[in-house]
Amino acid sequence: METIQKLKENTAIFLPENGLEEKLNQAEKENRKLIIKLGFDPTAPDLHLGHAVVLKKLKQFQDLGHQIVILVGSFTARIGDPTGKNKSRKPLNPEEVRHNAETYITQLSKIIDVEKAQIAFNSEWLDALSFSEVIQIMSNVTVAQLMQRNDFNKRFTENTPIAMHELVYPILQGFDSVKINADIEMGGTDQLFNCTMGRQLQETFKKSPQIVMCMPLLRGLDGKEKMSKSLNNIIGLTDEPNEMFGKTMSIPDHLIVEFLDLTTDFTFDEKQEIKKRLEQENPMNIKKLIAKNIISQYHDTKSAEDAEDFFINQFQSKNVEAKSFIKVMISSLGCESDKMALIDLCALIKNDITKSANRRLIESGAVQINHEKILNPYELILLEKETKIKIGKRNFYELV
């Protein structure tokens, strides 16, 4: 009972509701491992904490001795899946698929034991299908069933085009479950429809239908949309400790409990205690606990402690000399003279925001040269070594 409760913790959807208990009992009676499927289309080479929500649940099954199958969509990534989007996702070429898949598998080792997992590529069987075989598989699914998928239904009612290859995508994903004899398919809640297609096709092919376990979608740093590289709101599994810490500290307060539940490996009792503290303490203290826990998982405890010290010195301490200044080569600025207008200097150094945004920072007094506020965007700044530049609250640079 305790094992089942742990496996169910934080899970958003079970289909059917009692399916997990039945599958575990079935595996015990048959003295075999359950086959747990998790599919990835390698559309981008970096995994983030949103992916980790599902992967950590997968790890729980692996620790219990069950067989994990990482299904790499080496065929379906060449089609494009619109899940959660209002249009089809751009298909990838084979070289992009290969590169991203290799990167994925390397990063998976941060959470699961890749050596004990089975890595399968759906191009192995989907490339081998004849066109008549594809049509035969498709004949088991009706258009009405496909239109139950929310994004298809929404696009249809809004007269937004839906290409035929997009309708085929969930059928092919379901056929993957047939080929690997999946007992359980895992994914985010946005994959519910595609996962249930696997159940349907398994029954069609006279196989025991898989159960579906969907994990919540972790919201990103913006506090609104799900964590996604395309939205630039992610904390990557390969981010450096200081970057991980700073990003975690930037999450809106209303995401604290969500991050505590879905990204940390505190015990259930520890999480409950931290939630009580959140009601009484400064939310920043709780964010620091979460940030250190995340870094400890993907790096180590020493890195977590160092990242906290860096954050305090860089962003909380008023001692300017204790800050870490990013070195900027004067020669890299491409200036033909020894002076440059402040607005141009800021635009070159902090190029992740617009020139207009840099101008607003200057005019609001948020830019300092050698600890002195400069309010005129066009004041000429002498480009000499050891010149210290502060842009905004957290960006410190030094000319070298």
mmCIF file of C-alpha atoms in Angstrom:
data_model
loop_
_atom_site.group_PDB
_atom_site.id
_atom_site.type_symbol
_atom_site.label_atom_id
_atom_site.label_comp_id
_atom_site.label_asym_id
_atom_site.label_seq_id
_atom_site.Cartn_x
_atom_site.Cartn_y
_atom_site.Cartn_z
ATOM 1 C CA MET A 1 0.000 0.000 0.000
ATOM 2 C CA GLU A 2 2.833 2.400 0.862
ATOM 3 C CA THR A 3 4.501 1.666 -2.491
ATOM 4 C CA ILE A 4 1.310 2.467 -4.403
ATOM 5 C CA GLN A 5 0.834 5.705 -2.468
ATOM 6 C CA LYS A 6 4.369 6.786 -3.316
ATOM 7 C CA LEU A 7 3.892 5.960 -6.988
ATOM 8 C CA LYS A 8 0.644 7.926 -7.032
ATOM 9 C CA GLU A 9 2.131 10.976 -5.324
ATOM 10 C CA ASN A 10 1.809 14.131 -7.474
ATOM 11 C CA THR A 11 0.272 12.177 -10.371
ATOM 12 C CA ALA A 12 -2.486 14.174 -12.082
ATOM 13 C CA ILE A 13 -4.332 11.484 -14.088
ATOM 14 C CA PHE A 14 -4.733 7.692 -13.902
ATOM 15 C CA LEU A 15 -6.613 5.924 -16.660
ATOM 16 C CA PRO A 16 -8.344 3.769 -15.518
ATOM 17 C CA GLU A 17 -8.372 4.933 -11.903
ATOM 18 C CA ASN A 18 -7.572 1.540 -10.385
ATOM 19 C CA GLY A 19 -5.278 0.523 -13.240
ATOM 20 C CA LEU A 20 -2.003 0.852 -11.330
ATOM 21 C CA GLU A 21 -3.048 -1.592 -8.616
ATOM 22 C CA GLU A 22 -4.256 -4.072 -11.243
ATOM 23 C CA LYS A 23 -1.020 -3.868 -13.262
ATOM 24 C CA LEU A 24 1.170 -4.305 -10.182
ATOM 25 C CA ASN A 25 -0.877 -7.312 -9.042
ATOM 26 C CA GLN A 26 -0.748 -8.776 -12.561
ATOM 27 C CA ALA A 27 3.052 -8.418 -12.712
ATOM 28 C CA GLU A 28 3.410 -10.065 -9.308
ATOM 29 C CA LYS A 29 1.210 -13.027 -10.290
ATOM 30 C CA GLU A 30 3.086 -13.497 -13.578
ATOM 31 C CA ASN A 31 6.451 -12.956 -11.873
ATOM 32 C CA ARG A 32 7.557 -10.379 -14.410
ATOM 33 C CA LYS A 33 8.557 -6.746 -14.682
ATOM 34 C CA LEU A 34 6.120 -4.117 -15.881
ATOM 35 C CA ILE A 35 7.105 -2.355 -19.091
ATOM 36 C CA ILE A 36 6.925 1.404 -18.495
ATOM 37 C CA LYS A 37 6.989 3.550 -21.634
ATOM 38 C CA LEU A 38 8.018 7.180 -21.888
ATOM 39 C CA GLY A 39 8.229 8.695 -25.328
ATOM 40 C CA PHE A 40 10.325 11.680 -26.404
ATOM 41 C CA ASP A 41 10.386 13.345 -29.765
ATOM 42 C CA PRO A 42 13.927 14.776 -29.799
ATOM 43 C CA THR A 43 12.838 18.177 -31.079
ATOM 44 C CA ALA A 44 15.270 20.179 -28.937
ATOM 45 C CA PRO A 45 18.506 18.919 -27.423
ATOM 46 C CA ASP A 46 18.037 20.145 -23.840
ATOM 47 C CA LEU A 47 15.996 18.649 -21.017
ATOM 48 C CA HIS A 48 14.634 20.848 -18.238
ATOM 49 C CA LEU A 49 12.855 20.534 -14.896
ATOM 50 C CA GLY A 50 9.520 20.103 -16.670
ATOM 51 C CA HIS A 51 10.811 16.891 -18.266
ATOM 52 C CA ALA A 52 12.232 15.837 -14.900
ATOM 53 C CA VAL A 53 8.758 15.701 -13.312
ATOM 54 C CA VAL A 54 7.929 12.638 -15.416
ATOM 55 C CA LEU A 55 11.468 11.223 -15.348
ATOM 56 C CA LYS A 56 11.586 11.178 -11.547
ATOM 57 C CA LYS A 57 8.324 9.228 -11.452
ATOM 58 C CA LEU A 58 9.834 6.854 -13.987
ATOM 59 C CA LYS A 59 12.841 6.435 -11.680
ATOM 60 C CA GLN A 60 10.529 5.260 -8.900
ATOM 61 C CA PHE A 61 9.346 2.383 -11.095
ATOM 62 C CA GLN A 62 12.925 1.603 -12.075
ATOM 63 C CA ASP A 63 13.976 1.465 -8.419
ATOM 64 C CA LEU A 64 11.229 -1.128 -7.868
ATOM 65 C CA GLY A 65 12.801 -3.317 -10.551
ATOM 66 C CA HIS A 66 10.455 -2.631 -13.461
ATOM 67 C CA GLN A 67 11.617 -2.238 -17.081
ATOM 68 C CA ILE A 68 11.837 1.340 -18.314
ATOM 69 C CA VAL A 69 11.578 1.868 -22.064
ATOM 70 C CA ILE A 70 12.623 5.273 -23.368
ATOM 71 C CA LEU A 71 10.909 5.528 -26.719
ATOM 72 C CA VAL A 72 12.781 7.981 -28.951
ATOM 73 C CA GLY A 73 10.509 9.308 -31.674
ATOM 74 C CA SER A 74 13.142 9.048 -34.365
ATOM 75 C CA PHE A 75 10.336 8.629 -36.935
ATOM 76 C CA THR A 76 7.604 10.830 -35.450
ATOM 77 C CA ALA A 77 9.996 13.753 -34.897
ATOM 78 C CA ARG A 78 10.298 13.855 -38.671
ATOM 79 C CA ILE A 79 6.535 14.430 -38.850
ATOM 80 C CA GLY A 80 5.822 17.086 -36.224
ATOM 81 C CA ASP A 81 3.374 16.960 -33.319
ATOM 82 C CA PRO A 82 1.142 19.991 -32.561
ATOM 83 C CA THR A 83 0.344 18.885 -28.983
ATOM 84 C CA GLY A 84 -0.363 21.961 -26.871
ATOM 85 C CA LYS A 85 0.202 24.257 -29.843
ATOM 86 C CA ASN A 86 -2.152 25.906 -32.278
ATOM 87 C CA LYS A 87 -0.185 24.726 -35.288
ATOM 88 C CA SER A 88 1.979 21.822 -36.338
ATOM 89 C CA ARG A 89 5.461 21.583 -34.892
ATOM 90 C CA LYS A 90 8.275 21.905 -37.415
ATOM 91 C CA PRO A 91 9.522 18.487 -38.605
ATOM 92 C CA LEU A 92 13.216 17.690 -38.144
ATOM 93 C CA ASN A 93 15.680 16.164 -40.549
ATOM 94 C CA PRO A 94 17.393 12.850 -39.652
ATOM 95 C CA GLU A 95 20.656 14.519 -38.609
ATOM 96 C CA GLU A 96 18.859 16.843 -36.171
ATOM 97 C CA VAL A 97 16.946 13.880 -34.770
ATOM 98 C CA ARG A 98 20.147 11.869 -34.259
ATOM 99 C CA HIS A 99 22.007 14.720 -32.542
ATOM 100 C CA ASN A 100 19.124 15.617 -30.240
ATOM 101 C CA ALA A 101 18.460 11.976 -29.350
ATOM 102 C CA GLU A 102 22.094 11.447 -28.313
ATOM 103 C CA THR A 103 21.948 14.578 -26.154
ATOM 104 C CA TYR A 104 18.659 13.478 -24.584
ATOM 105 C CA ILE A 105 19.980 10.063 -23.632
ATOM 106 C CA THR A 106 23.101 11.575 -22.056
ATOM 107 C CA GLN A 107 20.978 13.955 -19.964
ATOM 108 C CA LEU A 108 18.579 11.189 -18.926
ATOM 109 C CA SER A 109 21.420 9.721 -16.879
ATOM 110 C CA LYS A 110 21.052 12.631 -14.467
ATOM 111 C CA ILE A 111 17.832 11.014 -13.245
ATOM 112 C CA ILE A 112 17.412 7.419 -14.406
ATOM 113 C CA ASP A 113 19.878 4.565 -14.743
ATOM 114 C CA VAL A 114 20.299 4.569 -18.522
ATOM 115 C CA GLU A 115 22.297 1.325 -18.394
ATOM 116 C CA LYS A 116 19.257 -0.520 -17.011
ATOM 117 C CA ALA A 117 16.758 1.229 -19.289
ATOM 118 C CA GLN A 118 15.832 0.046 -22.756
ATOM 119 C CA ILE A 119 16.256 2.716 -25.429
ATOM 120 C CA ALA A 120 13.987 2.116 -28.422
ATOM 121 C CA PHE A 121 13.693 4.103 -31.669
ATOM 122 C CA ASN A 122 10.302 4.016 -33.364
ATOM 123 C CA SER A 123 11.878 4.397 -36.801
ATOM 124 C CA GLU A 124 12.881 0.722 -36.433
ATOM 125 C CA TRP A 125 9.299 -0.423 -37.054
ATOM 126 C CA LEU A 126 7.585 2.632 -38.543
ATOM 127 C CA ASP A 127 10.077 2.964 -41.390
ATOM 128 C CA ALA A 128 9.469 -0.706 -42.191
ATOM 129 C CA LEU A 129 5.686 -0.349 -42.629
ATOM 130 C CA SER A 130 4.285 -0.457 -46.130
ATOM 131 C CA PHE A 131 1.721 2.159 -47.104
ATOM 132 C CA SER A 132 -1.047 -0.460 -47.051
ATOM 133 C CA GLU A 133 -0.033 -1.434 -43.508
ATOM 134 C CA VAL A 134 -0.208 2.215 -42.421
ATOM 135 C CA ILE A 135 -3.709 2.498 -43.908
ATOM 136 C CA GLN A 136 -4.733 -0.696 -42.107
ATOM 137 C CA ILE A 137 -3.566 0.722 -38.746
ATOM 138 C CA MET A 138 -5.354 4.014 -39.433
ATOM 139 C CA SER A 139 -8.579 2.167 -40.229
ATOM 140 C CA ASN A 140 -8.926 1.330 -36.519
ATOM 141 C CA VAL A 141 -9.428 4.992 -35.587
ATOM 142 C CA THR A 142 -12.299 7.265 -36.577
ATOM 143 C CA VAL A 143 -12.113 10.958 -37.400
ATOM 144 C CA ALA A 144 -14.618 11.593 -34.612
ATOM 145 C CA GLN A 145 -12.206 10.020 -32.121
ATOM 146 C CA LEU A 146 -9.310 12.171 -33.358
ATOM 147 C CA MET A 147 -11.419 15.311 -33.079
ATOM 148 C CA GLN A 148 -11.860 14.649 -29.361
ATOM 149 C CA ARG A 149 -8.297 15.885 -28.928
ATOM 150 C CA ASN A 150 -8.634 19.414 -27.561
ATOM 151 C CA ASP A 151 -6.201 21.189 -29.842
ATOM 152 C CA PHE A 152 -7.652 19.542 -32.963
ATOM 153 C CA ASN A 153 -11.183 20.409 -31.890
ATOM 154 C CA LYS A 154 -10.234 24.002 -31.102
ATOM 155 C CA ARG A 155 -8.456 24.500 -34.405
ATOM 156 C CA PHE A 156 -11.352 22.934 -36.317
ATOM 157 C CA THR A 157 -13.952 25.218 -34.704
ATOM 158 C CA GLU A 158 -11.707 28.235 -35.354
ATOM 159 C CA ASN A 159 -11.212 27.211 -38.993
ATOM 160 C CA THR A 160 -7.470 26.862 -38.415
ATOM 161 C CA PRO A 161 -5.940 24.371 -40.876
ATOM 162 C CA ILE A 162 -5.155 20.844 -39.663
ATOM 163 C CA ALA A 163 -2.864 18.861 -41.940
ATOM 164 C CA MET A 164 -3.488 15.158 -42.504
ATOM 165 C CA HIS A 165 -0.057 14.153 -41.165
ATOM 166 C CA GLU A 166 -0.984 15.716 -37.806
ATOM 167 C CA LEU A 167 -3.996 13.405 -37.517
ATOM 168 C CA VAL A 168 -1.752 10.418 -38.165
ATOM 169 C CA TYR A 169 0.719 11.380 -35.421
ATOM 170 C CA PRO A 170 -1.226 10.132 -32.338
ATOM 171 C CA ILE A 171 -2.042 6.895 -34.180
ATOM 172 C CA LEU A 172 1.651 6.232 -34.758
ATOM 173 C CA GLN A 173 2.450 7.049 -31.120
ATOM 174 C CA GLY A 174 -0.225 4.573 -30.069
ATOM 175 C CA PHE A 175 1.227 1.926 -32.384
ATOM 176 C CA ASP A 176 4.553 2.307 -30.536
ATOM 177 C CA SER A 177 2.810 0.931 -27.435
ATOM 178 C CA VAL A 178 1.640 -2.058 -29.458
ATOM 179 C CA LYS A 179 5.192 -2.816 -30.622
ATOM 180 C CA ILE A 180 6.843 -2.658 -27.188
ATOM 181 C CA ASN A 181 3.921 -4.253 -25.268
ATOM 182 C CA ALA A 182 3.732 -1.331 -22.834
ATOM 183 C CA ASP A 183 1.970 -1.912 -19.504
ATOM 184 C CA ILE A 184 2.089 1.734 -18.523
ATOM 185 C CA GLU A 185 2.640 4.856 -20.614
ATOM 186 C CA MET A 186 3.719 8.035 -18.863
ATOM 187 C CA GLY A 187 3.667 11.643 -19.982
ATOM 188 C CA GLY A 188 2.452 15.108 -19.116
ATOM 189 C CA THR A 189 -1.256 15.903 -18.992
ATOM 190 C CA ASP A 190 -0.957 17.357 -22.509
ATOM 191 C CA GLN A 191 -0.185 13.815 -23.748
ATOM 192 C CA LEU A 192 -3.373 12.236 -22.368
ATOM 193 C CA PHE A 193 -5.053 11.818 -25.755
ATOM 194 C CA ASN A 194 -1.977 10.378 -27.460
ATOM 195 C CA CYS A 195 -1.416 7.940 -24.587
ATOM 196 C CA THR A 196 -5.031 6.727 -24.641
ATOM 197 C CA MET A 197 -4.598 6.021 -28.346
ATOM 198 C CA GLY A 198 -2.065 3.413 -27.279
ATOM 199 C CA ARG A 199 -4.717 1.705 -25.123
ATOM 200 C CA GLN A 200 -7.145 1.628 -28.020
ATOM 201 C CA LEU A 201 -4.699 0.184 -30.532
ATOM 202 C CA GLN A 202 -3.393 -2.417 -28.093
ATOM 203 C CA GLU A 203 -6.953 -3.695 -27.632
ATOM 204 C CA THR A 204 -7.385 -3.726 -31.427
ATOM 205 C CA PHE A 205 -4.270 -5.894 -31.719
ATOM 206 C CA LYS A 206 -5.575 -8.231 -28.979
ATOM 207 C CA LYS A 207 -3.087 -7.069 -26.366
ATOM 208 C CA SER A 208 -3.632 -6.088 -22.739
ATOM 209 C CA PRO A 209 -4.231 -2.307 -22.767
ATOM 210 C CA GLN A 210 -1.693 -0.100 -21.050
ATOM 211 C CA ILE A 211 -2.682 2.209 -18.247
ATOM 212 C CA VAL A 212 -1.958 5.903 -18.603
ATOM 213 C CA MET A 213 -0.223 7.968 -15.939
ATOM 214 C CA CYS A 214 -0.034 11.702 -16.611
ATOM 215 C CA MET A 215 2.038 14.062 -14.506
ATOM 216 C CA PRO A 216 1.219 17.759 -14.001
ATOM 217 C CA LEU A 217 2.824 20.269 -16.341
ATOM 218 C CA LEU A 218 5.364 22.351 -14.441
ATOM 219 C CA ARG A 219 4.918 26.033 -15.159
ATOM 220 C CA GLY A 220 7.969 27.974 -16.217
ATOM 221 C CA LEU A 221 9.731 31.035 -14.831
ATOM 222 C CA ASP A 222 7.013 33.327 -16.205
ATOM 223 C CA GLY A 223 4.545 31.685 -13.813
ATOM 224 C CA LYS A 224 1.966 31.181 -16.573
ATOM 225 C CA GLU A 225 2.892 28.865 -19.439
ATOM 226 C CA LYS A 226 4.253 25.342 -19.085
ATOM 227 C CA MET A 227 8.045 25.157 -18.941
ATOM 228 C CA SER A 228 9.254 25.119 -22.534
ATOM 229 C CA LYS A 229 12.503 25.977 -24.251
ATOM 230 C CA SER A 230 10.581 27.728 -27.031
ATOM 231 C CA LEU A 231 9.148 30.115 -24.421
ATOM 232 C CA ASN A 232 12.565 30.707 -22.807
ATOM 233 C CA ASN A 233 11.128 30.044 -19.339
ATOM 234 C CA ILE A 234 13.112 26.956 -18.366
ATOM 235 C CA ILE A 235 15.623 25.740 -15.805
ATOM 236 C CA GLY A 236 17.751 23.281 -17.748
ATOM 237 C CA LEU A 237 19.129 20.091 -16.245
ATOM 238 C CA THR A 238 22.557 21.104 -17.558
ATOM 239 C CA ASP A 239 22.409 24.710 -16.319
ATOM 240 C CA GLU A 240 25.356 25.771 -14.177
ATOM 241 C CA PRO A 241 24.660 25.922 -10.401
ATOM 242 C CA ASN A 242 24.717 29.734 -10.193
ATOM 243 C CA GLU A 243 22.290 29.940 -13.110
ATOM 244 C CA MET A 244 20.003 27.308 -11.563
ATOM 245 C CA PHE A 245 19.969 29.168 -8.259
ATOM 246 C CA GLY A 246 19.272 32.567 -9.810
ATOM 247 C CA LYS A 247 16.489 31.240 -12.027
ATOM 248 C CA THR A 248 14.809 29.458 -9.115
ATOM 249 C CA MET A 249 14.942 32.616 -7.027
ATOM 250 C CA SER A 250 13.181 34.459 -9.868
ATOM 251 C CA ILE A 251 10.036 32.293 -9.863
ATOM 252 C CA PRO A 252 6.828 34.103 -8.807
ATOM 253 C CA ASP A 253 5.775 33.402 -5.235
ATOM 254 C CA HIS A 254 2.608 31.610 -6.391
ATOM 255 C CA LEU A 255 4.805 28.887 -7.930
ATOM 256 C CA ILE A 256 6.675 28.046 -4.728
ATOM 257 C CA VAL A 257 4.419 25.152 -3.674
ATOM 258 C CA GLU A 258 4.325 23.806 -7.236
ATOM 259 C CA PHE A 259 8.129 23.805 -7.435
ATOM 260 C CA LEU A 260 8.382 22.317 -3.944
ATOM 261 C CA ASP A 261 6.102 19.419 -4.883
ATOM 262 C CA LEU A 262 7.330 18.742 -8.419
ATOM 263 C CA THR A 263 11.029 19.627 -8.546
ATOM 264 C CA THR A 264 12.485 18.756 -5.131
ATOM 265 C CA ASP A 265 13.279 15.391 -3.590
ATOM 266 C CA PHE A 266 12.312 16.330 -0.044
ATOM 267 C CA THR A 267 10.250 13.644 1.695
ATOM 268 C CA PHE A 268 6.491 14.091 1.978
ATOM 269 C CA ASP A 269 6.817 15.070 5.655
ATOM 270 C CA GLU A 270 9.615 17.541 4.873
ATOM 271 C CA LYS A 271 7.478 19.172 2.196
ATOM 272 C CA GLN A 272 4.567 19.546 4.612
ATOM 273 C CA GLU A 273 6.859 21.182 7.167
ATOM 274 C CA ILE A 274 8.254 23.586 4.548
ATOM 275 C CA LYS A 275 4.709 24.536 3.502
ATOM 276 C CA LYS A 276 3.960 25.462 7.120
ATOM 277 C CA ARG A 277 7.100 27.604 7.194
ATOM 278 C CA LEU A 278 5.952 29.346 4.004
ATOM 279 C CA GLU A 279 2.945 30.685 5.874
ATOM 280 C CA GLN A 280 5.204 32.396 8.433
ATOM 281 C CA GLU A 281 8.523 33.186 6.717
ATOM 282 C CA ASN A 282 9.774 35.359 3.893
ATOM 283 C CA PRO A 283 9.099 33.404 0.660
ATOM 284 C CA MET A 284 12.707 34.073 -0.366
ATOM 285 C CA ASN A 285 13.915 31.715 2.390
ATOM 286 C CA ILE A 286 11.804 28.891 0.964
ATOM 287 C CA LYS A 287 13.000 29.608 -2.580
ATOM 288 C CA LYS A 288 16.586 29.257 -1.347
ATOM 289 C CA LEU A 289 15.763 25.828 0.120
ATOM 290 C CA ILE A 290 14.209 24.752 -3.173
ATOM 291 C CA ALA A 291 17.105 26.136 -5.223
ATOM 292 C CA LYS A 292 19.706 24.335 -3.111
ATOM 293 C CA ASN A 293 17.748 21.083 -3.298
ATOM 294 C CA ILE A 294 17.495 21.285 -7.094
ATOM 295 C CA ILE A 295 21.219 21.965 -7.483
ATOM 296 C CA SER A 296 22.080 19.117 -5.106
ATOM 297 C CA GLN A 297 20.109 16.741 -7.330
ATOM 298 C CA TYR A 298 21.749 17.713 -10.610
ATOM 299 C CA HIS A 299 25.178 18.764 -9.337
ATOM 300 C CA ASP A 300 26.158 18.253 -5.676
ATOM 301 C CA THR A 301 25.681 19.732 -2.207
ATOM 302 C CA LYS A 302 28.898 21.773 -2.317
ATOM 303 C CA SER A 303 27.823 23.401 -5.581
ATOM 304 C CA ALA A 304 24.455 24.229 -4.004
ATOM 305 C CA GLU A 305 26.107 25.929 -1.026
ATOM 306 C CA ASP A 306 28.505 27.850 -3.277
ATOM 307 C CA ALA A 307 25.620 28.975 -5.494
ATOM 308 C CA GLU A 308 23.752 30.307 -2.464
ATOM 309 C CA ASP A 309 26.849 32.249 -1.336
ATOM 310 C CA PHE A 310 27.265 33.662 -4.843
ATOM 311 C CA PHE A 311 23.619 34.752 -4.962
ATOM 312 C CA ILE A 312 23.822 36.479 -1.568
ATOM 313 C CA ASN A 313 27.037 38.325 -2.466
ATOM 314 C CA GLN A 314 25.918 39.221 -5.968
ATOM 315 C CA PHE A 315 22.294 40.182 -5.451
ATOM 316 C CA GLN A 316 21.678 40.791 -1.744
ATOM 317 C CA SER A 317 24.900 42.198 -0.330
ATOM 318 C CA LYS A 318 25.397 45.958 -0.601
ATOM 319 C CA ASN A 319 29.156 45.540 -0.685
ATOM 320 C CA VAL A 320 29.926 46.368 -4.320
ATOM 321 C CA GLU A 321 33.516 45.145 -4.073
ATOM 322 C CA ALA A 322 32.236 41.660 -3.169
ATOM 323 C CA LYS A 323 30.397 41.377 -6.474
ATOM 324 C CA SER A 324 31.580 39.199 -9.330
ATOM 325 C CA PHE A 325 32.197 41.392 -12.360
ATOM 326 C CA ILE A 326 31.922 39.920 -15.846
ATOM 327 C CA LYS A 327 35.052 40.803 -17.805
ATOM 328 C CA VAL A 328 34.495 42.643 -21.099
ATOM 329 C CA MET A 329 37.395 43.018 -23.525
ATOM 330 C CA ILE A 330 37.679 46.611 -24.725
ATOM 331 C CA SER A 331 38.883 45.317 -28.079
ATOM 332 C CA SER A 332 35.636 43.341 -28.477
ATOM 333 C CA LEU A 333 33.584 46.554 -28.472
ATOM 334 C CA GLY A 334 34.789 47.498 -31.951
ATOM 335 C CA CYS A 335 35.146 51.194 -31.139
ATOM 336 C CA GLU A 336 37.602 53.174 -33.270
ATOM 337 C CA SER A 337 38.135 55.826 -30.567
ATOM 338 C CA ASP A 338 38.753 55.603 -26.825
ATOM 339 C CA LYS A 339 35.257 56.879 -25.998
ATOM 340 C CA MET A 340 31.730 55.611 -26.589
ATOM 341 C CA ALA A 341 28.221 56.891 -25.852
ATOM 342 C CA LEU A 342 26.813 55.171 -22.769
ATOM 343 C CA ILE A 343 23.710 53.934 -24.626
ATOM 344 C CA ASP A 344 25.899 52.243 -27.252
ATOM 345 C CA LEU A 345 28.177 50.741 -24.593
ATOM 346 C CA CYS A 346 25.204 49.296 -22.698
ATOM 347 C CA ALA A 347 23.650 47.941 -25.888
ATOM 348 C CA LEU A 348 26.873 46.086 -26.726
ATOM 349 C CA ILE A 349 27.431 44.713 -23.228
ATOM 350 C CA LYS A 350 23.850 43.843 -22.320
ATOM 351 C CA ASN A 351 22.523 42.743 -25.682
ATOM 352 C CA ASP A 352 19.762 40.498 -24.346
ATOM 353 C CA ILE A 353 17.454 43.522 -24.068
ATOM 354 C CA THR A 354 16.592 46.212 -26.602
ATOM 355 C CA LYS A 355 18.419 49.503 -26.957
ATOM 356 C CA SER A 356 15.251 51.292 -25.826
ATOM 357 C CA ALA A 357 15.193 49.180 -22.649
ATOM 358 C CA ASN A 358 18.823 50.094 -21.973
ATOM 359 C CA ARG A 359 17.958 53.763 -22.475
ATOM 360 C CA ARG A 360 15.146 53.512 -19.922
ATOM 361 C CA LEU A 361 17.544 51.935 -17.427
ATOM 362 C CA ILE A 362 19.994 54.805 -17.880
ATOM 363 C CA GLU A 363 17.371 57.551 -17.593
ATOM 364 C CA SER A 364 15.926 55.921 -14.443
ATOM 365 C CA GLY A 365 19.325 55.962 -12.720
ATOM 366 C CA ALA A 366 19.861 52.200 -12.938
ATOM 367 C CA VAL A 367 23.233 52.448 -14.720
ATOM 368 C CA GLN A 368 26.484 53.338 -12.954
ATOM 369 C CA ILE A 369 30.013 53.916 -14.198
ATOM 370 C CA ASN A 370 32.586 53.414 -11.431
ATOM 371 C CA HIS A 371 29.783 53.600 -8.817
ATOM 372 C CA GLU A 372 28.439 56.910 -10.196
ATOM 373 C CA LYS A 373 24.977 57.174 -11.746
ATOM 374 C CA ILE A 374 24.934 58.490 -15.305
ATOM 375 C CA LEU A 375 21.534 59.755 -16.473
ATOM 376 C CA ASN A 376 22.477 60.978 -19.960
ATOM 377 C CA PRO A 377 22.312 58.082 -22.461
ATOM 378 C CA TYR A 378 24.665 59.915 -24.812
ATOM 379 C CA GLU A 379 27.383 60.854 -22.339
ATOM 380 C CA LEU A 380 30.759 59.715 -23.655
ATOM 381 C CA ILE A 381 32.458 57.078 -21.517
ATOM 382 C CA LEU A 382 36.220 56.654 -21.546
ATOM 383 C CA LEU A 383 37.058 53.074 -22.487
ATOM 384 C CA GLU A 384 39.861 52.214 -20.113
ATOM 385 C CA LYS A 385 40.724 49.070 -18.202
ATOM 386 C CA GLU A 386 39.217 48.472 -14.737
ATOM 387 C CA THR A 387 36.188 50.651 -15.568
ATOM 388 C CA LYS A 388 33.301 49.131 -13.619
ATOM 389 C CA ILE A 389 29.809 49.204 -15.107
ATOM 390 C CA LYS A 390 26.554 48.341 -13.364
ATOM 391 C CA ILE A 391 23.430 47.883 -15.514
ATOM 392 C CA GLY A 392 20.230 47.346 -13.572
ATOM 393 C CA LYS A 393 20.229 45.639 -10.181
ATOM 394 C CA ARG A 394 22.158 42.482 -10.959
ATOM 395 C CA ASN A 395 24.495 43.031 -13.904
ATOM 396 C CA PHE A 396 28.105 43.938 -13.124
ATOM 397 C CA TYR A 397 30.840 44.325 -15.746
ATOM 398 C CA GLU A 398 34.459 45.423 -15.873
ATOM 399 C CA LEU A 399 36.400 46.598 -18.910
ATOM 400 C CA VAL A 400 39.711 44.812 -19.392
#
